[in-house]
Amino acid sequence: MDPGTVAGKRLYLMQMLILPLIPIAAVIAQNSVMLYDMRQILTNAEHLGTQIALTAGVSRLLVAFQRERGEMANYIFSRGNRTDLTMVFDLTDEVIRSTPTAEWHGMFNRDKAFDDHLSRISSKREGLVATAKNVTRSASAALYEMGYYNKMNLFILDKLSQRISETRTSGSWRLLIAYKNLLRAAEHTSISMVFGLHYFGLGALPGRCFSRWARHDALSLSHLQSAKLFSPGLERRLGRFDADNGNLAADIVRW
């Protein structure tokens, strides 16, 4: 088009007006994409922080139940101290009271099954303490009743797994998976210790109970190995732990 014509002059004027806006528009688009990416990173970080806080908070309850189960087994099978048992009950109750309601709802989504199971803790304690009065005849009943703790902890671990699976944030997610496997390893070790106390306290472990002990012991080692895959630093720490406690473990097995 001839720039000397009226139409050509108008086209030239439009080009002069539009061309300076192109780099400005490009910068605006670039900044918009960067802001969106930063917002996504911030959202993921906040979500990860929430998951870590929930995991840590609910893990305290898991550890409290494991400690209570172990002390209960010691009391029933090894004639443990009732004062120690009462102190453990108080510690568990304190964990339940001190855990914010938001953490419960955030992890369990107002799950009625969890609330019902937790509400029966007092009656379960009374039943287990009663079995200690004649443990030689009610050892199997005591093991069955202690399944209350197993079910509760399994429920907590399943909920933790669900929440962690929703977190997909690079290396941090891998560490959460490693932590989840460590918790499961500790749970299976805790259960196997109950059968160990049964054996050392009563001098016998029925075949079915021995099979369950072997199963939980193997599952504990399996989860430990899985945790190592997701956390290279854990490999070194567990290696030092094995080196420091290898002789103790061998002595226990020989005993």
mmCIF file of C-alpha atoms in Angstrom:
data_model
loop_
_atom_site.group_PDB
_atom_site.id
_atom_site.type_symbol
_atom_site.label_atom_id
_atom_site.label_comp_id
_atom_site.label_asym_id
_atom_site.label_seq_id
_atom_site.Cartn_x
_atom_site.Cartn_y
_atom_site.Cartn_z
ATOM 1 C CA MET A 1 0.000 0.000 0.000
ATOM 2 C CA ASP A 2 1.240 3.423 -0.924
ATOM 3 C CA PRO A 3 2.239 5.229 2.295
ATOM 4 C CA GLY A 4 1.491 8.488 0.541
ATOM 5 C CA THR A 5 -2.215 7.808 0.419
ATOM 6 C CA VAL A 6 -4.628 8.520 3.251
ATOM 7 C CA ALA A 7 -5.186 4.794 3.835
ATOM 8 C CA GLY A 8 -1.431 4.176 3.835
ATOM 9 C CA LYS A 9 -0.852 6.915 6.370
ATOM 10 C CA ARG A 10 -3.533 5.473 8.629
ATOM 11 C CA LEU A 11 -2.012 1.992 8.392
ATOM 12 C CA TYR A 12 1.442 3.408 9.185
ATOM 13 C CA LEU A 13 0.004 5.264 12.211
ATOM 14 C CA MET A 14 -1.633 2.080 13.528
ATOM 15 C CA GLN A 15 1.627 0.191 13.149
ATOM 16 C CA MET A 16 3.491 2.858 15.132
ATOM 17 C CA LEU A 17 0.876 2.648 17.880
ATOM 18 C CA ILE A 18 0.741 -1.162 18.045
ATOM 19 C CA LEU A 19 4.422 -2.070 17.691
ATOM 20 C CA PRO A 20 5.516 -0.430 21.015
ATOM 21 C CA LEU A 21 2.743 -2.345 22.795
ATOM 22 C CA ILE A 22 3.985 -5.786 21.697
ATOM 23 C CA PRO A 23 7.000 -5.988 24.082
ATOM 24 C CA ILE A 24 4.846 -4.530 26.864
ATOM 25 C CA ALA A 25 2.213 -7.205 26.269
ATOM 26 C CA ALA A 26 4.933 -9.865 26.218
ATOM 27 C CA VAL A 27 6.303 -8.664 29.564
ATOM 28 C CA ILE A 28 2.801 -8.627 31.048
ATOM 29 C CA ALA A 29 2.157 -12.176 29.810
ATOM 30 C CA GLN A 30 5.525 -13.368 31.123
ATOM 31 C CA ASN A 31 4.941 -11.807 34.528
ATOM 32 C CA SER A 32 1.449 -13.304 34.662
ATOM 33 C CA VAL A 33 2.826 -16.791 34.013
ATOM 34 C CA MET A 34 5.552 -16.280 36.625
ATOM 35 C CA LEU A 35 3.032 -15.041 39.209
ATOM 36 C CA TYR A 36 0.789 -18.031 38.500
ATOM 37 C CA ASP A 37 3.724 -20.422 38.938
ATOM 38 C CA MET A 38 4.752 -18.717 42.172
ATOM 39 C CA ARG A 39 1.205 -18.926 43.441
ATOM 40 C CA GLN A 40 1.135 -22.649 42.683
ATOM 41 C CA ILE A 41 4.430 -23.134 44.497
ATOM 42 C CA LEU A 42 3.133 -21.190 47.504
ATOM 43 C CA THR A 43 -0.125 -23.157 47.511
ATOM 44 C CA ASN A 44 1.771 -26.459 47.363
ATOM 45 C CA ALA A 45 4.071 -25.312 50.164
ATOM 46 C CA GLU A 46 1.110 -24.343 52.355
ATOM 47 C CA HIS A 47 -0.585 -27.655 51.584
ATOM 48 C CA LEU A 48 2.603 -29.542 52.411
ATOM 49 C CA GLY A 49 2.979 -27.599 55.656
ATOM 50 C CA THR A 50 -0.590 -28.520 56.600
ATOM 51 C CA GLN A 51 0.058 -32.184 55.820
ATOM 52 C CA ILE A 52 3.225 -32.193 57.922
ATOM 53 C CA ALA A 53 1.430 -30.536 60.840
ATOM 54 C CA LEU A 54 -1.443 -33.032 60.636
ATOM 55 C CA THR A 55 0.944 -35.959 60.337
ATOM 56 C CA ALA A 56 3.002 -34.837 63.327
ATOM 57 C CA GLY A 57 -0.098 -34.137 65.423
ATOM 58 C CA VAL A 58 -1.829 -37.434 64.752
ATOM 59 C CA SER A 59 1.462 -39.342 65.054
ATOM 60 C CA ARG A 60 1.556 -38.296 68.713
ATOM 61 C CA LEU A 61 -1.691 -40.190 69.244
ATOM 62 C CA LEU A 62 -0.296 -43.201 67.387
ATOM 63 C CA VAL A 63 2.798 -43.263 69.613
ATOM 64 C CA ALA A 64 0.617 -42.844 72.714
ATOM 65 C CA PHE A 65 -1.468 -45.885 71.776
ATOM 66 C CA GLN A 66 1.663 -47.916 71.042
ATOM 67 C CA ARG A 67 3.121 -46.992 74.427
ATOM 68 C CA GLU A 68 -0.159 -47.823 76.182
ATOM 69 C CA ARG A 69 -0.446 -51.174 74.414
ATOM 70 C CA GLY A 70 3.104 -52.103 75.416
ATOM 71 C CA GLU A 71 2.585 -51.092 79.041
ATOM 72 C CA MET A 72 -0.725 -52.970 79.109
ATOM 73 C CA ALA A 73 1.000 -56.130 77.819
ATOM 74 C CA ASN A 74 3.729 -55.714 80.431
ATOM 75 C CA TYR A 75 1.114 -55.359 83.166
ATOM 76 C CA ILE A 76 -0.912 -58.376 82.057
ATOM 77 C CA PHE A 77 1.792 -60.860 81.081
ATOM 78 C CA SER A 78 4.738 -59.774 83.251
ATOM 79 C CA ARG A 79 2.917 -58.593 86.382
ATOM 80 C CA GLY A 80 3.882 -54.987 85.749
ATOM 81 C CA ASN A 81 3.278 -52.031 88.019
ATOM 82 C CA ARG A 82 -0.274 -50.658 88.076
ATOM 83 C CA THR A 83 1.066 -47.196 88.905
ATOM 84 C CA ASP A 84 3.048 -47.164 85.666
ATOM 85 C CA LEU A 85 -0.046 -48.256 83.766
ATOM 86 C CA THR A 86 -2.125 -45.449 85.262
ATOM 87 C CA MET A 87 0.545 -42.921 84.312
ATOM 88 C CA VAL A 88 0.471 -44.178 80.714
ATOM 89 C CA PHE A 89 -3.333 -43.842 80.658
ATOM 90 C CA ASP A 90 -2.967 -40.250 81.825
ATOM 91 C CA LEU A 91 -0.370 -39.516 79.135
ATOM 92 C CA THR A 92 -2.634 -40.902 76.408
ATOM 93 C CA ASP A 93 -5.609 -38.921 77.695
ATOM 94 C CA GLU A 94 -3.474 -35.782 77.732
ATOM 95 C CA VAL A 95 -2.511 -36.330 74.083
ATOM 96 C CA ILE A 96 -6.184 -36.736 73.166
ATOM 97 C CA ARG A 97 -7.156 -33.577 75.052
ATOM 98 C CA SER A 98 -4.259 -31.495 73.730
ATOM 99 C CA THR A 99 -4.768 -32.368 70.069
ATOM 100 C CA PRO A 100 -6.691 -29.467 68.453
ATOM 101 C CA THR A 101 -10.112 -30.301 67.074
ATOM 102 C CA ALA A 102 -9.030 -28.908 63.705
ATOM 103 C CA GLU A 103 -6.363 -31.608 63.460
ATOM 104 C CA TRP A 104 -8.879 -34.365 64.143
ATOM 105 C CA HIS A 105 -11.287 -33.011 61.554
ATOM 106 C CA GLY A 106 -8.488 -32.324 59.089
ATOM 107 C CA MET A 107 -7.223 -35.881 59.266
ATOM 108 C CA PHE A 108 -10.379 -37.914 59.909
ATOM 109 C CA ASN A 109 -13.007 -35.673 58.286
ATOM 110 C CA ARG A 110 -15.405 -36.171 61.200
ATOM 111 C CA ASP A 111 -15.281 -39.938 60.672
ATOM 112 C CA LYS A 112 -17.911 -41.499 62.935
ATOM 113 C CA ALA A 113 -16.093 -44.852 63.063
ATOM 114 C CA PHE A 114 -12.993 -43.187 64.497
ATOM 115 C CA ASP A 115 -14.996 -41.225 67.076
ATOM 116 C CA ASP A 116 -16.896 -44.337 68.167
ATOM 117 C CA HIS A 117 -13.719 -46.371 68.461
ATOM 118 C CA LEU A 118 -12.007 -43.662 70.489
ATOM 119 C CA SER A 119 -14.992 -43.294 72.815
ATOM 120 C CA ARG A 120 -14.648 -46.947 73.912
ATOM 121 C CA ILE A 121 -11.120 -46.574 75.213
ATOM 122 C CA SER A 122 -12.119 -46.440 78.905
ATOM 123 C CA SER A 123 -14.202 -49.631 78.754
ATOM 124 C CA LYS A 124 -11.431 -51.422 76.840
ATOM 125 C CA ARG A 125 -8.910 -50.438 79.484
ATOM 126 C CA GLU A 126 -11.125 -51.779 82.267
ATOM 127 C CA GLY A 127 -11.642 -55.059 80.431
ATOM 128 C CA LEU A 128 -7.924 -55.547 79.857
ATOM 129 C CA VAL A 129 -7.010 -54.757 83.443
ATOM 130 C CA ALA A 130 -9.620 -57.281 84.590
ATOM 131 C CA THR A 131 -8.017 -60.048 82.506
ATOM 132 C CA ALA A 132 -4.760 -59.591 84.429
ATOM 133 C CA LYS A 133 -6.397 -61.086 87.529
ATOM 134 C CA ASN A 134 -6.331 -64.543 85.964
ATOM 135 C CA VAL A 135 -4.006 -64.175 83.005
ATOM 136 C CA THR A 136 -3.099 -67.868 82.748
ATOM 137 C CA ARG A 137 -6.661 -68.649 81.686
ATOM 138 C CA SER A 138 -7.374 -65.451 79.777
ATOM 139 C CA ALA A 139 -4.121 -64.782 77.899
ATOM 140 C CA SER A 140 -5.781 -65.384 74.536
ATOM 141 C CA ALA A 141 -8.656 -63.128 75.568
ATOM 142 C CA ALA A 142 -6.181 -60.420 76.543
ATOM 143 C CA LEU A 143 -4.473 -60.644 73.157
ATOM 144 C CA TYR A 144 -7.856 -60.443 71.470
ATOM 145 C CA GLU A 145 -8.889 -57.402 73.501
ATOM 146 C CA MET A 146 -5.590 -55.676 72.734
ATOM 147 C CA GLY A 147 -6.659 -55.857 69.124
ATOM 148 C CA TYR A 148 -8.494 -52.634 69.985
ATOM 149 C CA TYR A 149 -5.176 -50.790 69.831
ATOM 150 C CA ASN A 150 -4.204 -52.575 66.614
ATOM 151 C CA LYS A 151 -7.428 -51.512 64.904
ATOM 152 C CA MET A 152 -7.133 -47.935 66.122
ATOM 153 C CA ASN A 153 -3.539 -47.592 64.981
ATOM 154 C CA LEU A 154 -4.289 -49.239 61.632
ATOM 155 C CA PHE A 155 -7.095 -46.738 61.129
ATOM 156 C CA ILE A 156 -4.749 -43.849 61.916
ATOM 157 C CA LEU A 157 -2.023 -45.191 59.618
ATOM 158 C CA ASP A 158 -4.493 -45.674 56.753
ATOM 159 C CA LYS A 159 -5.691 -42.091 57.119
ATOM 160 C CA LEU A 160 -2.106 -40.865 57.172
ATOM 161 C CA SER A 161 -1.395 -42.811 53.997
ATOM 162 C CA GLN A 162 -4.381 -41.258 52.272
ATOM 163 C CA ARG A 163 -3.349 -37.735 53.224
ATOM 164 C CA ILE A 164 0.292 -38.262 52.268
ATOM 165 C CA SER A 165 -0.748 -39.714 48.905
ATOM 166 C CA GLU A 166 -2.471 -36.401 48.166
ATOM 167 C CA THR A 167 0.835 -34.552 48.629
ATOM 168 C CA ARG A 168 2.973 -34.605 45.476
ATOM 169 C CA THR A 169 5.694 -32.068 46.166
ATOM 170 C CA SER A 170 9.048 -33.342 44.895
ATOM 171 C CA GLY A 171 11.515 -34.455 47.571
ATOM 172 C CA SER A 172 9.317 -33.456 50.494
ATOM 173 C CA TRP A 173 6.718 -35.960 49.403
ATOM 174 C CA ARG A 174 9.366 -38.685 49.385
ATOM 175 C CA LEU A 175 10.332 -37.828 52.970
ATOM 176 C CA LEU A 176 6.691 -38.080 54.052
ATOM 177 C CA ILE A 177 6.472 -41.513 52.427
ATOM 178 C CA ALA A 178 9.624 -42.554 54.295
ATOM 179 C CA TYR A 179 8.136 -41.248 57.552
ATOM 180 C CA LYS A 180 4.912 -43.178 56.905
ATOM 181 C CA ASN A 181 6.892 -46.383 56.393
ATOM 182 C CA LEU A 182 8.829 -45.753 59.593
ATOM 183 C CA LEU A 183 5.554 -45.365 61.490
ATOM 184 C CA ARG A 184 4.280 -48.644 60.055
ATOM 185 C CA ALA A 185 7.557 -50.359 60.952
ATOM 186 C CA ALA A 186 7.263 -49.063 64.521
ATOM 187 C CA GLU A 187 3.666 -50.278 64.693
ATOM 188 C CA HIS A 188 4.527 -53.823 63.628
ATOM 189 C CA THR A 189 7.510 -53.857 66.002
ATOM 190 C CA SER A 190 5.239 -52.708 68.817
ATOM 191 C CA ILE A 191 2.759 -55.505 68.085
ATOM 192 C CA SER A 192 5.521 -58.127 67.940
ATOM 193 C CA MET A 193 6.755 -56.930 71.341
ATOM 194 C CA VAL A 194 3.344 -57.765 72.807
ATOM 195 C CA PHE A 195 3.857 -61.393 71.758
ATOM 196 C CA GLY A 196 7.389 -61.208 73.142
ATOM 197 C CA LEU A 197 6.056 -60.115 76.527
ATOM 198 C CA HIS A 198 3.540 -62.955 76.352
ATOM 199 C CA TYR A 199 6.383 -65.422 75.874
ATOM 200 C CA PHE A 200 8.723 -64.016 78.529
ATOM 201 C CA GLY A 201 5.888 -63.508 81.016
ATOM 202 C CA LEU A 202 4.070 -66.831 80.643
ATOM 203 C CA GLY A 203 6.878 -69.006 79.269
ATOM 204 C CA ALA A 204 5.025 -70.093 76.152
ATOM 205 C CA LEU A 205 3.727 -68.736 72.869
ATOM 206 C CA PRO A 206 1.055 -70.818 71.088
ATOM 207 C CA GLY A 207 1.715 -71.703 67.458
ATOM 208 C CA ARG A 208 -0.830 -69.254 66.066
ATOM 209 C CA CYS A 209 0.601 -66.443 68.178
ATOM 210 C CA PHE A 210 4.115 -67.346 67.064
ATOM 211 C CA SER A 211 2.993 -67.071 63.442
ATOM 212 C CA ARG A 212 1.557 -63.637 64.112
ATOM 213 C CA TRP A 213 4.761 -62.557 65.841
ATOM 214 C CA ALA A 214 6.838 -63.726 62.866
ATOM 215 C CA ARG A 215 4.486 -61.938 60.449
ATOM 216 C CA HIS A 216 4.666 -58.601 62.266
ATOM 217 C CA ASP A 217 8.430 -58.899 62.702
ATOM 218 C CA ALA A 218 8.859 -59.499 58.956
ATOM 219 C CA LEU A 219 6.502 -56.636 58.072
ATOM 220 C CA SER A 220 8.494 -54.316 60.312
ATOM 221 C CA LEU A 221 11.714 -55.102 58.431
ATOM 222 C CA SER A 222 9.901 -54.745 55.100
ATOM 223 C CA HIS A 223 8.647 -51.244 55.948
ATOM 224 C CA LEU A 224 12.099 -50.258 57.152
ATOM 225 C CA GLN A 225 13.550 -51.284 53.816
ATOM 226 C CA SER A 226 10.851 -49.308 52.006
ATOM 227 C CA ALA A 227 11.636 -46.242 54.095
ATOM 228 C CA LYS A 228 15.284 -46.459 53.053
ATOM 229 C CA LEU A 229 14.290 -46.246 49.385
ATOM 230 C CA PHE A 230 12.601 -42.881 49.919
ATOM 231 C CA SER A 231 15.208 -41.358 52.213
ATOM 232 C CA PRO A 232 18.910 -41.951 51.415
ATOM 233 C CA GLY A 233 19.962 -40.355 54.704
ATOM 234 C CA LEU A 234 17.916 -42.938 56.573
ATOM 235 C CA GLU A 235 20.106 -45.694 55.150
ATOM 236 C CA ARG A 236 23.159 -44.282 56.936
ATOM 237 C CA ARG A 237 21.343 -43.706 60.210
ATOM 238 C CA LEU A 238 19.849 -47.187 60.302
ATOM 239 C CA GLY A 239 23.242 -48.592 59.365
ATOM 240 C CA ARG A 240 24.787 -46.935 62.434
ATOM 241 C CA PHE A 241 21.887 -48.173 64.568
ATOM 242 C CA ASP A 242 22.371 -51.754 63.357
ATOM 243 C CA ALA A 243 26.111 -51.515 63.996
ATOM 244 C CA ASP A 244 25.545 -50.225 67.535
ATOM 245 C CA ASN A 245 22.786 -52.705 68.433
ATOM 246 C CA GLY A 246 23.667 -55.755 66.355
ATOM 247 C CA ASN A 247 25.143 -57.660 69.306
ATOM 248 C CA LEU A 248 22.144 -56.856 71.470
ATOM 249 C CA ALA A 249 19.781 -58.148 68.801
ATOM 250 C CA ALA A 250 21.805 -61.354 68.456
ATOM 251 C CA ASP A 251 21.740 -61.881 72.228
ATOM 252 C CA ILE A 252 17.949 -61.467 72.296
ATOM 253 C CA VAL A 253 17.510 -64.017 69.505
ATOM 254 C CA ARG A 254 19.780 -66.547 71.266
ATOM 255 C CA TRP A 255 17.909 -65.984 74.509
#
